[in-house]
Amino acid sequence: FYDLWKKVEPPKNQTNPSMGGYLLFWKDIPSKDQTWYDSWSQILPARKIHQEIDCIFLGTDSALFTDDQIIKIQAYSNQLSNKETPTNYTFTCPSGHIARGTFYDTLIKGNNYLIGVDMAKGRNQDYSVIEILDHDTLQQVFELTDNKIQHDDFVKLLNNIVLTFLNNQCNVCISIESNMTGSAVINDLIALNSIYKILIYRNTIGADISKLSQSKTIEYNDCRHGVEITNATRDLLINYIFTYVDKYLYGIRSKYLLNEIISLISV
């Protein structure tokens, strides 16, 4: 029903411009009053009240955030839509592909930065993404998304971004999802420059959570590079994201990232 409604939702009707959707609220129905509404509010959870009675469609039943949080995130996202920052970082890959990203702030000498990396397959579907936060303020300082870039180009691109930070005498820690294509990115970066053995975060989270959900004692240098996403580590990461958005929502500068966050589910 939600998908059908979005096609006819006022003011733009994507199905037939001469016709539009019409909202009929419970208050418009003579037989419904506040007592009726309050009685249902005692029975249904807030999200069901929104969906079934208030004509408010925000998230699925398994959405990570509550409806009130989604409203807050959407309101902030709408503010950003009028303040889009143009791409100010361009890298021409060896293949000729041009990758573009955005620096939201100037780099500060001596600051610590966290670089998050997720590599896709470059088939015009999922995006390869690089997100960078200031470690101390947790403000978003850089973003790059690209759904066409190939593996070899992505390695060169990431190396160029890291060098940009190092040349500005900044400190970096790189967190790379090691599932699937990510492990190849890690290996190629280390082959490119041994300094990546130090810069790339090692999978201490996975080491702490075994298949039996028991902690294991393991030396940091014995941990694998990158972050492996499993059922156990995903739950931890989801909790971290929830806490981050709750405390540092206004540190996010990207509408794309906000939309990705809203779509997260808890199961």
mmCIF file of C-alpha atoms in Angstrom, residues 23 33 50 59 62 74 82 91 105 114 125 143 174 177 180 192 197 210 213 221 226 237 258:
data_model
loop_
_atom_site.group_PDB
_atom_site.id
_atom_site.type_symbol
_atom_site.label_atom_id
_atom_site.label_comp_id
_atom_site.label_asym_id
_atom_site.label_seq_id
_atom_site.Cartn_x
_atom_site.Cartn_y
_atom_site.Cartn_z
ATOM 1 C CA LEU A 23 -5.971 11.823 2.352
ATOM 2 C CA ASP A 33 -13.828 10.975 17.789
ATOM 3 C CA HIS A 50 0.928 6.090 12.631
ATOM 4 C CA GLY A 59 9.552 3.070 8.510
ATOM 5 C CA SER A 62 11.703 -3.674 11.747
ATOM 6 C CA GLN A 74 14.139 13.494 7.905
ATOM 7 C CA ASN A 82 19.022 23.210 0.456
ATOM 8 C CA PHE A 91 40.662 11.858 -8.670
ATOM 9 C CA ASP A 105 35.983 20.795 6.358
ATOM 10 C CA LEU A 114 38.656 7.703 11.097
ATOM 11 C CA GLN A 125 24.440 -1.188 -8.479
ATOM 12 C CA GLU A 143 32.398 11.444 1.700
ATOM 13 C CA ILE A 174 41.327 2.999 8.264
ATOM 14 C CA GLU A 177 34.996 -4.193 5.683
ATOM 15 C CA MET A 180 34.294 -10.344 -0.058
ATOM 16 C CA LEU A 192 51.417 -0.980 -2.273
ATOM 17 C CA LYS A 197 49.948 -2.647 8.139
ATOM 18 C CA SER A 210 33.719 -16.313 18.905
ATOM 19 C CA SER A 213 29.784 -15.978 21.988
ATOM 20 C CA ASN A 221 49.154 -8.081 16.015
ATOM 21 C CA GLY A 226 39.860 -5.145 8.413
ATOM 22 C CA LEU A 237 27.831 -2.052 14.812
ATOM 23 C CA LEU A 258 21.236 10.173 6.337
#
